[in-house]
Coordinates of C-alpha atoms and ligand atoms in Angstrom, one line a residue:
X97 CA 0.0 0.0 0.0
X98 CA 1.3 3.4 -0.9
X99 CA 1.9 6.1 1.7
X100 CA 1.8 9.8 1.0
X101 CA 3.5 12.2 3.3
X102 CA 0.2 14.0 3.8
X103 CA -1.3 15.5 6.9
X104 CA -4.0 13.6 8.9
X105 CA -6.6 16.2 7.8
X106 CA -5.9 15.6 4.2
X107 CA -5.6 11.8 4.6
X108 CA -8.9 11.7 6.4
X109 CA -10.6 13.1 3.3
X110 CA -8.5 11.5 0.5
X111 CA -7.0 8.2 1.7
X112 CA -8.6 5.1 0.2
X113 CA -9.9 6.6 -3.0
X114 CA -10.5 3.7 -5.4
X115 CA -9.1 4.5 -8.8
X116 CA -11.8 2.5 -10.5
X117 CA -14.5 4.7 -9.2
X118 CA -15.8 7.2 -11.7
X119 CA -17.4 9.4 -9.1
X120 CA -15.9 11.6 -6.4
X121 CA -16.9 8.9 -3.8
X122 CA -16.3 5.2 -4.0
X123 CA -19.0 2.8 -5.0
X124 CA -20.7 0.4 -2.6
X125 CA -20.2 -3.3 -3.6
X126 CA -22.4 -5.5 -1.5
X127 CA -21.6 -8.8 -3.3
X128 CA -20.6 -11.8 -1.3
X129 CA -20.0 -13.8 -4.4
X130 CA -17.5 -12.8 -7.1
X131 CA -16.5 -14.1 -10.6
X132 CA -13.2 -15.7 -9.7
X133 CA -12.1 -15.9 -13.4
X134 CA -12.1 -12.1 -13.5
X135 CA -9.9 -11.5 -10.5
X136 CA -6.4 -12.5 -9.6
X137 CA -7.5 -12.8 -6.0
X138 CA -10.6 -14.6 -5.0
X139 CA -12.8 -12.1 -3.2
X140 CA -15.0 -13.1 -0.3
X141 CA -16.2 -11.1 2.7
X142 CA -14.6 -13.4 5.2
X143 CA -11.3 -13.2 3.4
X144 CA -11.3 -9.6 4.3
X145 CA -10.6 -8.6 0.7
X146 CA -13.8 -7.2 -0.8
X147 CA -13.6 -3.7 -2.3
X148 CA -15.3 -1.8 0.5
X149 CA -13.3 -3.6 3.2
X150 CA -10.1 -2.8 1.3
X151 CA -11.0 0.9 1.0
X152 CA -11.5 1.4 4.7
X153 CA -8.4 -0.8 5.5
X154 CA -6.4 1.6 3.2
X155 CA -7.8 4.7 4.9
X156 CA -6.8 3.4 8.3
X157 CA -3.4 2.1 7.3
X158 CA -2.5 5.5 5.9
X159 CA -3.9 7.4 8.9
X160 CA -2.1 5.1 11.4
X161 CA 1.1 5.0 9.3
X162 CA 0.8 1.2 9.0
X163 CA 1.8 -1.0 6.1
X164 CA -1.6 -2.8 6.2
X165 CA -4.8 -3.1 8.2
X166 CA -7.8 -5.4 8.6
X167 CA -11.3 -4.2 9.3
X168 CA -13.7 -6.1 11.6
X169 CA -17.3 -6.2 12.7
X170 CA -16.5 -4.8 16.2
X171 CA -13.6 -3.7 18.3
X172 CA -13.8 -6.9 20.3
X173 CA -13.5 -8.9 17.0
X174 CA -10.3 -7.0 16.2
X175 CA -9.0 -7.4 19.8
X176 CA -9.8 -11.1 20.2
X177 CA -8.7 -12.2 16.7
X178 CA -5.4 -10.2 17.1
X179 CA -4.5 -11.6 20.5
X180 CA -5.4 -15.2 19.5
X181 CA -3.2 -14.8 16.4
X182 CA -0.2 -13.8 18.6
X183 CA -0.6 -16.1 21.6
X184 CA -0.4 -19.9 21.8
X185 CA -0.7 -22.2 24.9
X186 CA 2.3 -21.6 27.2
X187 CA 2.8 -18.0 26.0
X188 CA 2.5 -15.0 28.4
X189 CA 0.9 -11.6 27.9
X190 CA 1.3 -8.4 30.0
X191 CA -1.6 -6.0 30.2
X192 CA -2.4 -2.9 32.2
X193 CA -5.1 -3.1 34.9
X194 CA -6.9 0.0 33.5
X195 CA -8.3 -1.7 30.4
X196 CA -11.5 -1.7 28.4
X197 CA -13.9 -4.0 30.3
X198 CA -14.5 -6.3 27.4
X199 CA -10.7 -6.9 26.9
X200 CA -10.2 -7.4 30.6
X201 CA -13.0 -10.0 30.6
X202 CA -11.7 -11.7 27.5
X203 CA -8.4 -12.3 29.1
X204 CA -9.7 -13.3 32.6
X205 CA -12.5 -15.5 31.4
X206 CA -11.0 -17.2 28.4
X207 CA -7.2 -17.3 28.6
X208 CA -6.8 -19.8 31.5
X209 CA -8.7 -22.4 29.4
X210 CA -6.5 -21.7 26.4
X211 CA -3.4 -22.1 28.5
X212 CA -2.3 -18.5 27.9
X213 CA -0.6 -16.9 31.0
X214 CA -1.3 -13.2 31.8
X215 CA -0.1 -10.5 34.2
X216 CA -1.9 -7.3 34.9
X217 CA 0.2 -4.3 36.0
X218 CA -0.2 -0.6 36.8
X219 CA -0.8 1.6 33.8
X220 CA 2.7 2.7 32.8
X221 CA 5.5 1.5 30.5
X222 CA 7.9 0.7 33.3
X223 CA 5.5 -1.7 35.1
X224 CA 4.5 -3.2 31.8
X225 CA 8.1 -3.9 30.8
X226 CA 9.1 -5.1 34.3
X227 CA 6.4 -7.8 34.3
X228 CA 7.7 -9.6 31.2
X229 CA 9.0 -13.2 31.5
X230 CA 11.0 -15.4 29.1
X231 CA 7.7 -16.6 27.6
X232 CA 6.1 -13.2 27.2
X233 CA 5.0 -12.7 23.6
X234 CA 2.8 -9.6 23.8
X235 CA 2.5 -6.4 25.8
X236 CA -0.9 -4.7 25.5
X237 CA -1.6 -1.1 26.4
X238 CA -4.3 1.5 26.1
X239 CA -3.4 5.2 26.3
X240 CA -5.2 7.4 27.3
X241 CA -6.7 4.6 29.4
X242 CA -10.3 4.2 30.4
X243 CA -11.7 5.8 32.5
X244 CA -8.9 7.8 34.4
X245 CA -7.0 8.7 31.2
X246 CA -3.7 7.5 32.4
X247 CA -0.9 7.7 29.9
X248 CA 1.7 5.1 28.7
X249 CA 4.9 6.3 27.1
X250 CA 4.6 4.7 23.7
X251 CA 8.2 5.2 22.5
X252 CA 9.7 3.9 25.7
X253 CA 7.3 0.9 25.7
X254 CA 8.1 0.1 22.0
X255 CA 11.9 0.3 22.6
X256 CA 11.9 -1.8 25.7
X257 CA 9.7 -4.4 24.2
X258 CA 11.7 -4.6 21.0
X259 CA 14.9 -5.3 22.9
X260 CA 13.1 -8.3 24.4
X261 CA 11.5 -9.3 21.1
X262 CA 8.0 -8.8 22.4
X263 CA 5.2 -7.6 20.2
X264 CA 3.5 -4.4 21.4
X265 CA -0.3 -3.9 20.9
X266 CA -2.0 -0.6 21.6
X267 CA -5.7 0.1 21.6
X268 CA -5.9 3.6 20.1
X269 CA -9.7 4.0 20.3
X270 CA -9.6 6.9 22.7
X271 CA -6.9 8.9 20.9
X272 CA -7.8 8.1 17.3
X273 CA -5.0 8.6 14.7
X274 CA -5.8 12.3 14.7
X275 CA -4.4 12.7 18.2
X276 CA -1.8 9.9 18.2
X277 CA -0.2 7.4 15.9
X278 CA 1.5 4.7 18.0
X279 CA 3.0 2.8 15.1
X280 CA 5.1 6.0 14.3
X281 CA 6.4 5.6 17.9
X282 CA 7.5 2.0 17.2
X283 CA 4.4 0.1 18.4
X284 CA 3.7 -3.0 16.3
X285 CA -0.1 -3.2 16.2
X286 CA -2.8 -0.6 16.7
X287 CA -6.3 -1.7 17.4
X288 CA -9.6 0.2 17.2
X289 CA -13.1 0.0 18.3
X290 CA -14.4 2.0 15.3
X291 CA -17.8 1.9 17.0
X292 CA -16.5 5.1 18.8
X293 CA -14.7 8.0 17.1
X294 CA -14.1 6.4 13.7
X295 CA -17.8 6.1 13.3
X296 CA -18.5 9.2 15.3
X297 CA -22.3 9.1 14.8
X298 CA -23.2 6.3 17.3
X299 CA -24.9 4.3 14.6
X300 CA -22.6 1.3 13.8
X301 CA -20.3 -1.4 15.1
X302 CA -16.8 -1.7 13.7
X303 CA -13.2 -2.6 14.6
X304 CA -9.7 -2.5 13.0
X305 CA -6.2 -3.8 13.4
X306 CA -3.3 -1.8 11.8
X307 CA 0.2 -3.2 11.5
X308 CA 3.1 -4.4 9.3
X309 CA 2.7 -6.7 6.3
X310 CA 4.2 -9.6 8.3
X311 CA 1.9 -9.3 11.3
X312 CA -1.1 -8.6 9.0
X313 CA -0.7 -12.0 7.4
X314 CA -0.6 -13.6 10.9
X315 CA -3.8 -11.8 12.0
X316 CA -5.5 -12.5 8.6
X317 CA -4.9 -16.3 9.0
X318 CA -6.8 -16.2 12.3
X319 CA -9.4 -13.7 11.1
X320 CA -10.5 -15.9 8.2
X321 CA -11.1 -18.8 10.7
X322 CA -12.9 -16.6 13.3
X323 CA -15.0 -14.7 10.9
X324 CA -15.3 -11.3 12.5
X325 CA -15.6 -9.6 9.1
X326 CA -17.7 -6.5 8.5
X327 CA -20.2 -5.9 5.7
X328 CA -19.9 -3.5 2.7
X329 CA -22.6 -1.1 3.9
X330 CA -20.9 -0.6 7.3
X331 CA -17.6 -0.2 5.5
X332 CA -19.1 2.6 3.4
X333 CA -20.5 4.4 6.4
X334 CA -17.1 4.2 8.1
X335 CA -15.4 5.4 5.0
X336 CA -17.8 8.4 4.9
X337 CA -17.3 9.0 8.7
X338 CA -13.5 9.0 8.4
X339 CA -13.6 11.9 6.0
X340 CA -14.8 14.1 8.8
X341 CA -12.7 12.4 11.5
X342 CA -10.1 15.2 11.7
X343 CA -12.6 18.1 12.1
X344 CA -14.8 16.2 14.5
X345 CA -11.9 15.1 16.8
X346 CA -10.3 18.5 16.7
X347 CA -13.6 20.1 17.8
X348 CA -14.1 17.4 20.5
X349 CA -10.6 18.0 21.8
X350 CA -11.1 21.8 22.0
X351 CA -14.4 21.4 23.8
X352 CA -12.9 18.8 26.2
X353 CA -10.0 21.1 27.0
X354 CA -12.4 24.0 27.8
X355 CA -14.7 21.7 29.9
X356 CA -11.8 20.2 31.8
X357 CA -10.5 23.7 32.8
X358 CA -14.0 24.9 33.7
X359 CA -14.6 21.8 35.8
X360 CA -11.3 22.3 37.6
X361 CA -12.6 25.7 38.8
X362 CA -15.8 24.4 40.2
X363 CA -16.3 23.9 44.0
X364 CA -18.7 21.0 43.4
X365 CA -16.1 19.1 41.5
X366 CA -13.5 17.3 43.5
X367 CA -11.1 16.0 40.8
X368 CA -10.8 16.2 37.1
X369 CA -8.9 13.6 35.0
X370 CA -7.8 15.0 31.6
X371 CA -4.3 14.5 30.1
X372 CA -4.3 18.0 28.8
X373 CA -4.3 19.5 32.4
X374 CA -0.8 20.3 33.5
X375 CA -1.3 18.6 36.9
X376 CA -2.4 15.3 35.3
X377 CA 0.4 12.8 36.0
X378 CA 0.7 11.9 32.4
X379 CA 0.7 15.4 31.0
X380 CA 4.3 15.6 30.0
X381 CA 4.3 12.3 28.1
X382 CA 0.9 13.1 26.6
X383 CA 2.1 16.4 25.4
X384 CA 5.1 14.8 23.7
X385 CA 3.2 11.9 22.0
X386 CA -0.2 13.4 21.3
X387 CA -1.0 16.3 18.9
X388 CA -4.1 17.0 20.9
X389 CA -5.4 15.5 24.2
X390 CA -8.5 13.7 23.1
X391 CA -12.2 14.2 23.7
X392 CA -12.6 12.0 26.8
X393 CA -12.4 13.2 30.4
X394 CA -13.6 12.1 33.8
X395 CA -14.3 13.8 37.1
X396 CA -15.6 13.2 40.6
X397 CA -18.3 15.3 42.1
X398 CA -17.6 16.7 45.6
X399 CA -18.6 14.5 48.5
X400 CA -22.3 14.1 49.1
X401 CA -23.3 14.8 45.5
X402 CA -24.7 11.7 43.8
X403 CA -23.4 11.0 40.3
X404 CA -26.6 9.3 39.4
X405 CA -28.7 12.4 40.3
X406 CA -26.2 14.4 38.3
X407 CA -26.7 12.2 35.2
X408 CA -30.5 12.4 35.6
X409 CA -30.4 16.2 35.9
X410 CA -28.6 16.7 32.6
X411 CA -30.8 18.0 29.8
X412 CA -28.4 18.1 26.8
X413 CA -25.7 15.6 27.6
X414 CA -27.1 12.1 27.2
X415 CA -26.4 9.3 29.6
X416 CA -25.2 6.6 27.2
X417 CA -22.8 3.6 27.3
X418 CA -20.8 4.3 24.2
X419 CA -18.5 7.2 23.4
X420 CA -16.8 9.1 20.6
X421 CA -20.0 10.4 18.9
X422 CA -20.8 13.9 17.7
X423 CA -23.2 14.1 20.7
X424 CA -21.8 14.4 24.2
X425 CA -22.5 11.4 26.3
X426 CA -21.9 10.5 29.9
X427 CA -21.6 7.4 32.1
X428 CA -20.7 6.3 35.6
X429 CA -18.1 3.7 34.7
X430 CA -18.5 1.8 38.0
X431 CA -22.1 1.0 37.0
X432 CA -21.5 0.5 33.2
X433 CA -18.2 -0.2 31.5
X434 CA -16.4 -1.5 34.6
X435 CA -19.4 -3.2 36.3
X436 CA -18.2 -6.7 35.5
X437 CA -14.9 -6.0 37.3
X438 CA -14.6 -7.3 40.9
X439 CA -15.4 -4.6 43.4
X440 CA -12.0 -4.7 45.1
X441 CA -10.1 -4.4 41.8
X442 CA -12.4 -1.5 40.8
X443 CA -11.8 0.4 44.0
X444 CA -8.1 -0.1 43.8
X445 CA -8.1 1.5 40.4
X446 CA -10.0 4.5 41.8
X447 CA -13.2 3.8 39.8
X448 CA -15.8 4.4 42.5
X449 CA -19.5 5.3 42.0
X450 CA -18.8 9.0 42.2
X451 CA -16.7 9.0 39.1
X452 CA -18.3 10.4 36.0
X453 CA -16.9 9.9 32.5
X454 CA -17.7 12.4 29.8
X455 CA -17.3 11.8 26.0
X456 CA -17.3 15.4 24.7
X457 CA -19.2 16.0 21.5
X458 CA -19.1 18.8 18.9
X459 CA -21.9 20.9 20.3
X460 CA -21.5 24.5 21.4
X461 CA -19.2 24.3 24.4
X462 CA -21.0 27.1 26.3
X463 CA -24.2 25.2 26.1
X464 CA -22.5 22.0 27.3
X465 CA -21.0 23.8 30.3
X466 CA -24.4 25.4 31.1
X467 CA -25.9 22.0 31.1
X468 CA -23.2 20.7 33.5
X469 CA -23.7 23.7 35.8
X470 CA -27.5 23.4 36.0
X471 CA -27.2 19.7 36.6
X472 CA -24.7 20.2 39.5
X473 CA -26.9 22.9 41.0
X474 CA -30.0 20.7 40.9
X475 CA -28.0 17.8 42.3
X476 CA -26.8 20.0 45.2
X477 CA -30.3 21.4 45.9
X478 CA -31.8 17.8 45.9
X479 CA -34.4 18.7 43.3
X480 CA -33.7 15.7 41.0
X481 CA -36.5 13.1 41.2
X482 CA -35.1 9.8 42.5
X483 CA -35.1 7.2 39.8
X484 CA -32.7 4.4 40.0
X485 CA -32.0 2.6 36.7
X486 CA -30.6 -0.8 36.8
X487 CA -27.9 -0.9 34.1
X488 CA -27.6 -4.3 32.5
X489 CA -24.5 -6.3 33.2
X490 CA -22.5 -5.2 30.2
X491 CA -18.7 -5.3 29.9
Ligands
PLP155 C1 -15.7 0.1 23.0 C2 -14.3 -0.3 23.1 C3 -13.8 -1.5 22.8 C4 -14.7 -2.6 22.2 O1 -15.2 -2.3 21.0 P1 -16.6 -2.8 20.4 O2 -16.8 -2.1 19.1 O3 -17.7 -2.5 21.4 O4 -16.5 -4.3 20.3 C5 -12.4 -1.7 22.9 N1 -11.6 -0.8 23.4 C6 -12.0 0.4 23.8 C7 -11.0 1.4 24.3 C8 -13.4 0.7 23.7 O5 -13.8 1.9 24.1

């Protein structure tokens, strides 16, 4: 695949243009059966090689600075297929404790039966590297991490792992290639839940793995067997969404920065977690490896203020499980994304019920702040009607 030295803004719009298309946009090719006499390669959706799959794979490879990429039906399909392609019985993987709940559950619930050893560590490159053993094959990181936005030094991790001949995998869902390109820092594989920012409109499920030609072949072998492929229509929607990725994410980052600063000034807010705040422990590293600090932030309300009342009092910002959409959404991670985690582990990580996670959208930032302020005021005055919603046991 060819790589232009173009900016992320330009690549978002132009990468993946199919030369055969006579229009300005690429065609949708929904076929699952193709004339094999006409093509050198046999095309089939589960071979991950149909025209619309290839277009999105090319977009993402160029944006992430990867040689190749594969597109999947969900982030978890990309994560599970990739990990299972790299690990065999007797192998060991190191992961950070602060991890997407589904990935955490995949490892804890499935890897013992597969004979794959694992170690969870604190969320930084030193601990991740220190936990390796002679049979360690993979180090897995997320930065910024969910939900406290801890930062891992990508270059230090990549260099340390390479010396030990260990493959590094980074989930880049939160940062997107607009804020950070781990492969350019030496990381081997970048994974995405495209359900989030890449889609950006909260209307589809998608995943991706971006890497070298060599590792691509290894992941593809497994992917063909596991069948987590994505259909042409979803590929087209992702292709369309990626064209506005740079402008969306830029606006989300600007809004998040303003909201993080404003929250830091509020008496009713105890603590704000945003890597763009100078007192965030990961600020220096984030500033060196990210072009912008992302659209995700978390905060805790002052003691005595109920996060559930706060969510209920919001009028514009929507309580919703997912993230990365053009609309601002909010969750209480202890009750949603990290609900499946054992209580003790969750408390140790600092994810208590007062922690609120905000995915900042592209709305007018003053109106977002006004909504937060009125919701805090109503929470403090106790005027929110009590309504407890049981959130289903999601990952
Ligand atoms: C949502 C998410 C996933 C899982 O993606 P799905 O598309 O829901 O399968 C993985 N990693 C992170 C960081 C996520 O936010």
